[in-house]
Each structure stands twice: as C-alpha cells, then as structure tokens.
PDB file of C-alpha atoms in Angstrom:
ATOM      1  CA  UNK A 879      86.081 101.071  68.609  1.00 54.00           C
ATOM      2  CA  UNK A 880      87.508  97.564  69.121  1.00 69.00           C
ATOM      3  CA  UNK A 881      87.274  95.992  72.548  1.00 92.00           C
ATOM      4  CA  UNK A 882      90.294  96.746  74.680  1.00 97.00           C
ATOM      5  CA  UNK A 883      92.253  94.084  76.541  1.00 98.00           C
ATOM      6  CA  UNK A 884      91.503  93.813  80.238  1.00 98.00           C
ATOM      7  CA  UNK A 885      94.739  94.224  82.212  1.00 98.00           C
ATOM      8  CA  UNK A 886      95.529  93.473  85.846  1.00 98.00           C
ATOM      9  CA  UNK A 887      98.590  95.168  87.312  1.00 98.00           C
ATOM     10  CA  UNK A 888     100.429  93.475  90.173  1.00 98.00           C
ATOM     11  CA  UNK A 889     102.567  95.683  92.396  1.00 98.00           C
ATOM     12  CA  UNK A 890     104.524  95.487  95.631  1.00 97.00           C
ATOM     13  CA  UNK A 891     105.281  99.132  96.372  1.00 97.00           C
ATOM     14  CA  UNK A 892     104.789 102.700  95.228  1.00 96.00           C
ATOM     15  CA  UNK A 893     103.270 101.813  91.861  1.00 97.00           C
ATOM     16  CA  UNK A 894     104.973 104.303  89.547  1.00 97.00           C
ATOM     17  CA  UNK A 895     104.929 101.846  86.623  1.00 97.00           C
ATOM     18  CA  UNK A 896     101.314 101.024  87.444  1.00 98.00           C
ATOM     19  CA  UNK A 897     100.470 104.737  87.366  1.00 98.00           C
ATOM     20  CA  UNK A 898     102.136 105.092  83.957  1.00 98.00           C
ATOM     21  CA  UNK A 899     100.033 102.185  82.672  1.00 98.00           C
ATOM     22  CA  UNK A 900      96.830 103.711  84.048  1.00 98.00           C
ATOM     23  CA  UNK A 901      97.526 107.127  82.536  1.00 98.00           C
ATOM     24  CA  UNK A 902      98.522 105.646  79.160  1.00 98.00           C
ATOM     25  CA  UNK A 903      95.304 103.600  79.126  1.00 98.00           C
ATOM     26  CA  UNK A 904      93.296 106.815  79.017  1.00 97.00           C
ATOM     27  CA  UNK A 905      94.432 107.592  75.477  1.00 97.00           C
ATOM     28  CA  UNK A 906      91.692 106.913  72.944  1.00 96.00           C
ATOM     29  CA  UNK A 907      93.930 104.630  70.880  1.00 96.00           C
ATOM     30  CA  UNK A 908      95.286 102.590  73.795  1.00 97.00           C
ATOM     31  CA  UNK A 909      94.629  98.857  73.201  1.00 97.00           C
ATOM     32  CA  UNK A 910      94.124  98.037  76.891  1.00 98.00           C
ATOM     33  CA  UNK A 911      92.340  99.168  80.023  1.00 98.00           C
ATOM     34  CA  UNK A 912      93.547  98.629  83.577  1.00 98.00           C
ATOM     35  CA  UNK A 913      90.687  96.717  85.201  1.00 98.00           C
ATOM     36  CA  UNK A 914      92.364  95.681  88.451  1.00 98.00           C
ATOM     37  CA  UNK A 915      95.343  96.525  90.642  1.00 98.00           C
ATOM     38  CA  UNK A 916      96.480  94.151  93.359  1.00 98.00           C
ATOM     39  CA  UNK A 917      99.686  92.650  94.640  1.00 96.00           C
ATOM     40  CA  UNK A 918     101.460  91.027  97.529  1.00 96.00           C
ATOM     41  CA  UNK A 919     101.431  93.951  99.965  1.00 97.00           C
ATOM     42  CA  UNK A 920      98.029  95.193 101.144  1.00 97.00           C
ATOM     43  CA  UNK A 921      99.700  98.397 102.384  1.00 97.00           C
ATOM     44  CA  UNK A 922     101.520  99.212  99.120  1.00 97.00           C
ATOM     45  CA  UNK A 923     101.242 102.962  98.463  1.00 97.00           C
ATOM     46  CA  UNK A 924     100.414 102.273  94.819  1.00 98.00           C
ATOM     47  CA  UNK A 925      97.107 100.687  95.798  1.00 98.00           C
ATOM     48  CA  UNK A 926      95.925 103.994  97.219  1.00 98.00           C
ATOM     49  CA  UNK A 927      96.936 105.776  94.038  1.00 98.00           C
ATOM     50  CA  UNK A 928      95.078 103.257  91.868  1.00 98.00           C
ATOM     51  CA  UNK A 929      91.962 103.649  94.004  1.00 98.00           C
ATOM     52  CA  UNK A 930      92.198 107.447  93.774  1.00 98.00           C
ATOM     53  CA  UNK A 931      92.410 107.101  89.983  1.00 98.00           C
ATOM     54  CA  UNK A 932      89.192 105.061  89.950  1.00 98.00           C
ATOM     55  CA  UNK A 933      90.747 101.678  89.225  1.00 98.00           C
ATOM     56  CA  UNK A 934      89.382  98.706  91.186  1.00 98.00           C
ATOM     57  CA  UNK A 935      91.803  97.581  93.901  1.00 98.00           C
ATOM     58  CA  UNK A 936      91.898  94.325  95.828  1.00 98.00           C
ATOM     59  CA  UNK A 937      94.129  94.154  98.893  1.00 97.00           C
ATOM     60  CA  UNK A 938      95.272  90.559  99.245  1.00 96.00           C
ATOM     61  CA  UNK A 939      97.106  89.534 102.417  1.00 95.00           C
ATOM     62  CA  UNK A 940     100.881  89.286 102.130  1.00 95.00           C
ATOM     63  CA  UNK A 941     101.727  85.657 101.366  1.00 94.00           C
ATOM     64  CA  UNK A 942     103.905  83.742 103.799  1.00 94.00           C
ATOM     65  CA  UNK A 943     105.534  80.379 103.183  1.00 93.00           C
ATOM     66  CA  UNK A 944     102.490  78.758 104.832  1.00 95.00           C
ATOM     67  CA  UNK A 945      99.892  80.823 102.914  1.00 94.00           C
ATOM     68  CA  UNK A 946     101.600  81.127  99.510  1.00 93.00           C
ATOM     69  CA  UNK A 947      99.435  78.439  97.893  1.00 93.00           C
ATOM     70  CA  UNK A 948      96.252  80.076  99.198  1.00 94.00           C
ATOM     71  CA  UNK A 949      97.459  83.478  97.989  1.00 95.00           C
ATOM     72  CA  UNK A 950      98.114  82.178  94.478  1.00 95.00           C
ATOM     73  CA  UNK A 951      94.772  80.371  94.381  1.00 95.00           C
ATOM     74  CA  UNK A 952      92.956  83.521  95.525  1.00 96.00           C
ATOM     75  CA  UNK A 953      94.863  85.610  92.978  1.00 97.00           C
ATOM     76  CA  UNK A 954      93.991  83.220  90.159  1.00 97.00           C
ATOM     77  CA  UNK A 955      90.300  83.172  91.148  1.00 97.00           C
ATOM     78  CA  UNK A 956      90.258  86.980  91.315  1.00 97.00           C
ATOM     79  CA  UNK A 957      91.857  87.340  87.871  1.00 98.00           C
ATOM     80  CA  UNK A 958      89.426  84.843  86.358  1.00 97.00           C
ATOM     81  CA  UNK A 959      86.431  86.538  88.031  1.00 97.00           C
ATOM     82  CA  UNK A 960      87.489  89.870  86.525  1.00 97.00           C
ATOM     83  CA  UNK A 961      87.952  88.244  83.084  1.00 98.00           C
ATOM     84  CA  UNK A 962      91.524  89.526  82.898  1.00 98.00           C
ATOM     85  CA  UNK A 963      93.276  89.064  79.546  1.00 98.00           C
ATOM     86  CA  UNK A 964      96.799  90.130  80.504  1.00 98.00           C
ATOM     87  CA  UNK A 965      98.761  90.444  83.762  1.00 98.00           C
ATOM     88  CA  UNK A 966     101.459  93.082  84.087  1.00 98.00           C
ATOM     89  CA  UNK A 967     104.099  92.747  86.787  1.00 98.00           C
ATOM     90  CA  UNK A 968     105.003  96.347  87.575  1.00 97.00           C
ATOM     91  CA  UNK A 969     107.401  96.246  90.469  1.00 93.00           C
ATOM     92  CA  UNK A 970     105.884  92.989  91.708  1.00 96.00           C
ATOM     93  CA  UNK A 971     108.693  91.503  93.781  1.00 92.00           C
ATOM     94  CA  UNK A 972     107.695  87.841  93.892  1.00 93.00           C
ATOM     95  CA  UNK A 973     108.833  84.853  91.890  1.00 91.00           C
ATOM     96  CA  UNK A 974     105.731  83.284  90.376  1.00 94.00           C
ATOM     97  CA  UNK A 975     105.658  79.470  90.471  1.00 94.00           C
ATOM     98  CA  UNK A 976     105.453  77.403  87.314  1.00 95.00           C
ATOM     99  CA  UNK A 977     101.944  76.036  87.950  1.00 95.00           C
ATOM    100  CA  UNK A 978     100.525  79.567  88.112  1.00 96.00           C
ATOM    101  CA  UNK A 979     102.528  80.616  85.046  1.00 97.00           C
ATOM    102  CA  UNK A 980     101.216  77.650  83.051  1.00 96.00           C
ATOM    103  CA  UNK A 981      97.630  78.800  83.620  1.00 96.00           C
ATOM    104  CA  UNK A 982      98.498  82.255  82.283  1.00 97.00           C
ATOM    105  CA  UNK A 983     101.105  81.253  79.699  1.00 96.00           C
ATOM    106  CA  UNK A 984     101.827  83.998  77.198  1.00 97.00           C
ATOM    107  CA  UNK A 985      99.656  86.447  79.142  1.00 98.00           C
ATOM    108  CA  UNK A 986     102.026  87.742  81.845  1.00 98.00           C
ATOM    109  CA  UNK A 987     104.501  90.513  81.089  1.00 98.00           C
ATOM    110  CA  UNK A 988     107.159  91.999  83.332  1.00 97.00           C
ATOM    111  CA  UNK A 989     108.861  95.376  83.353  1.00 97.00           C
ATOM    112  CA  UNK A 990     112.544  94.811  84.193  1.00 97.00           C
ATOM    113  CA  UNK A 991     115.176  97.512  84.906  1.00 98.00           C
ATOM    114  CA  UNK A 992     117.964  96.301  82.612  1.00 98.00           C
ATOM    115  CA  UNK A 993     118.604  95.456  78.994  1.00 98.00           C
ATOM    116  CA  UNK A 994     117.908  91.757  79.190  1.00 98.00           C
ATOM    117  CA  UNK A 995     119.460  89.279  78.843  1.00 98.00           C
ATOM    118  CA  UNK A 996     121.992  91.259  80.883  1.00 97.00           C
ATOM    119  CA  UNK A 997     121.522  91.611  84.634  1.00 98.00           C
ATOM    120  CA  UNK A 998     118.616  89.351  85.474  1.00 97.00           C
ATOM    121  CA  UNK A 999     117.102  89.451  88.942  1.00 96.00           C
ATOM    122  CA  UNK A1000     117.885  92.113  91.537  1.00 95.00           C
ATOM    123  CA  UNK A1001     120.635  94.753  91.852  1.00 97.00           C
ATOM    124  CA  UNK A1002     120.635  95.441  88.133  1.00 98.00           C
ATOM    125  CA  UNK A1003     122.020  98.975  88.396  1.00 98.00           C
ATOM    126  CA  UNK A1004     124.906  97.918  90.608  1.00 98.00           C
ATOM    127  CA  UNK A1005     125.736  95.129  88.145  1.00 98.00           C
ATOM    128  CA  UNK A1006     125.650  97.513  85.196  1.00 98.00           C
ATOM    129  CA  UNK A1007     127.988  99.952  86.925  1.00 98.00           C
ATOM    130  CA  UNK A1008     130.333  97.183  88.092  1.00 98.00           C
ATOM    131  CA  UNK A1009     130.591  95.984  84.471  1.00 98.00           C
ATOM    132  CA  UNK A1010     131.515  99.560  83.416  1.00 98.00           C
ATOM    133  CA  UNK A1011     128.761  99.561  80.806  1.00 98.00           C
ATOM    134  CA  UNK A1012     127.915 102.729  78.894  1.00 98.00           C
ATOM    135  CA  UNK A1013     124.252 101.864  78.389  1.00 98.00           C
ATOM    136  CA  UNK A1014     121.551 100.419  80.616  1.00 98.00           C
ATOM    137  CA  UNK A1015     117.814 100.482  80.121  1.00 98.00           C
ATOM    138  CA  UNK A1016     114.472  98.792  80.617  1.00 98.00           C
ATOM    139  CA  UNK A1017     112.915  95.674  79.122  1.00 98.00           C
ATOM    140  CA  UNK A1018     109.347  94.429  78.825  1.00 98.00           C
ATOM    141  CA  UNK A1019     109.275  90.656  78.447  1.00 98.00           C
ATOM    142  CA  UNK A1020     106.989  87.670  78.706  1.00 98.00           C
ATOM    143  CA  UNK A1021     107.241  85.877  82.036  1.00 98.00           C
ATOM    144  CA  UNK A1022     108.406  82.273  81.913  1.00 97.00           C
ATOM    145  CA  UNK A1023     109.568  79.856  84.614  1.00 96.00           C
ATOM    146  CA  UNK A1024     113.204  80.871  84.021  1.00 96.00           C
ATOM    147  CA  UNK A1025     113.808  84.214  85.757  1.00 95.00           C
ATOM    148  CA  UNK A1026     113.826  87.219  83.391  1.00 96.00           C
ATOM    149  CA  UNK A1027     114.262  84.984  80.348  1.00 96.00           C
ATOM    150  CA  UNK A1028     110.988  85.204  78.412  1.00 97.00           C
ATOM    151  CA  UNK A1029     110.674  86.678  74.940  1.00 98.00           C
ATOM    152  CA  UNK A1030     111.623  90.357  74.852  1.00 98.00           C
ATOM    153  CA  UNK A1031     108.733  92.530  73.665  1.00 98.00           C
ATOM    154  CA  UNK A1032     110.384  95.971  73.931  1.00 98.00           C
ATOM    155  CA  UNK A1033     113.502  97.673  75.224  1.00 98.00           C
ATOM    156  CA  UNK A1034     114.535 101.274  75.850  1.00 98.00           C
ATOM    157  CA  UNK A1035     118.180 102.261  76.268  1.00 98.00           C
ATOM    158  CA  UNK A1036     119.381 104.720  78.924  1.00 98.00           C
ATOM    159  CA  UNK A1037     122.879 106.217  78.904  1.00 98.00           C
ATOM    160  CA  UNK A1038     125.114 105.551  81.882  1.00 98.00           C
ATOM    161  CA  UNK A1039     126.592 108.928  82.833  1.00 98.00           C
ATOM    162  CA  UNK A1040     130.027 109.559  84.337  1.00 97.00           C
ATOM    163  CA  UNK A1041     129.673 109.581  88.111  1.00 98.00           C
ATOM    164  CA  UNK A1042     126.392 107.653  88.103  1.00 98.00           C
ATOM    165  CA  UNK A1043     125.490 105.769  91.245  1.00 98.00           C
ATOM    166  CA  UNK A1044     123.040 102.911  91.391  1.00 98.00           C
ATOM    167  CA  UNK A1045     120.470 105.420  92.669  1.00 98.00           C
ATOM    168  CA  UNK A1046     120.952 108.043  89.922  1.00 98.00           C
ATOM    169  CA  UNK A1047     120.925 105.392  87.207  1.00 98.00           C
ATOM    170  CA  UNK A1048     117.807 103.812  88.733  1.00 98.00           C
ATOM    171  CA  UNK A1049     115.996 107.169  88.580  1.00 98.00           C
ATOM    172  CA  UNK A1050     116.584 107.495  84.826  1.00 97.00           C
ATOM    173  CA  UNK A1051     115.860 103.833  84.083  1.00 98.00           C
ATOM    174  CA  UNK A1052     112.551 104.197  85.946  1.00 97.00           C
ATOM    175  CA  UNK A1053     111.558 106.941  83.499  1.00 97.00           C
ATOM    176  CA  UNK A1054     112.355 104.574  80.614  1.00 97.00           C
ATOM    177  CA  UNK A1055     110.290 101.850  82.299  1.00 97.00           C
ATOM    178  CA  UNK A1056     107.293 104.168  82.226  1.00 95.00           C
TER     179      UNK A1056
END
C-alpha cells in the first residue's frame, strides 16, 4: 500500500468537518491520514472529539494581537515536527498571513460554505439568499493570500429551497462540506 499523506486539520469550533475527514481517512483506499488536530481555540469541542477518536491533539493558546506571531511560529514548528504534508482548514476562523502561507504554498486547503467565487468570506448563506439564488454549495480550494480565491479543487451544489433561512441552508451545505 502506498504511503498516505500526513494531514493536519485546523479547527476553531465543533469540528464536524474534521470528524468527516477523520472517518473518511479510515477507508482502506483513502490517500491521507489525519496525524494532528489543532487550532486557535484550546477549548474547541472538536479537539475533544479528535482525542476520543485517537487522533493526536495539540491545544495551542488562542492568539491575540500581541501573541499572533508566536502562535504562528509555534504552529509552523509543530507542523514541521509532525512531518505534515497537507493542512486542512476545517472551520478554522482565522486569516492566515502571507509569510505563513508562503512556507506552506500549495499545501493548505480550505473548506468554504459557498460555490466560490461567489460569496467569499463570512455570511455566505445570507448573501446567497439575498441574491435570490437557486443553488448554493461547498467548495474545497487551495489557500492563497487573497481571501477564498485559490484554485478550486472540488465543489458540491446544494439546492436552495423555498422558505430557506440562513440556518436551514447552512445545515444542508454543512452536509455537502463533509
């Protein structure tokens, strides 16, 4: 069996996308293994789930404006120490600075809750509904310095239903993200 890519998953909250990645990695033909879960919130519920699933977890302190540089340095050192091949942002709610991105160029992917290039950034479901669109979805893309603008690797469409709210649409898009 060929060697599988070593993936780190960065989260900020509940970790549902992270969980989907962990469970998918257990398939015999999966090309990756989740070797580390960390993020920007040491109390994120998803970290407990990852630990329960037997995935190594590192709880880094929440970065502040004064500690952001130290946080990014510590994160980089941790990823290098674990010989990580690919970083997945799965609900990681931080903008990553260009100097960090340059060290990991082409090796950071993000899961975004819209059909990029539409609705970059936050409040994607509200924007979709305000535009009276009939389709929304999820995108996996490479992370670049320009927000939500890297090469698109995959997309899944989700129908917008009559009467949808941002919350009901978000629930279905989350399934597509997984």
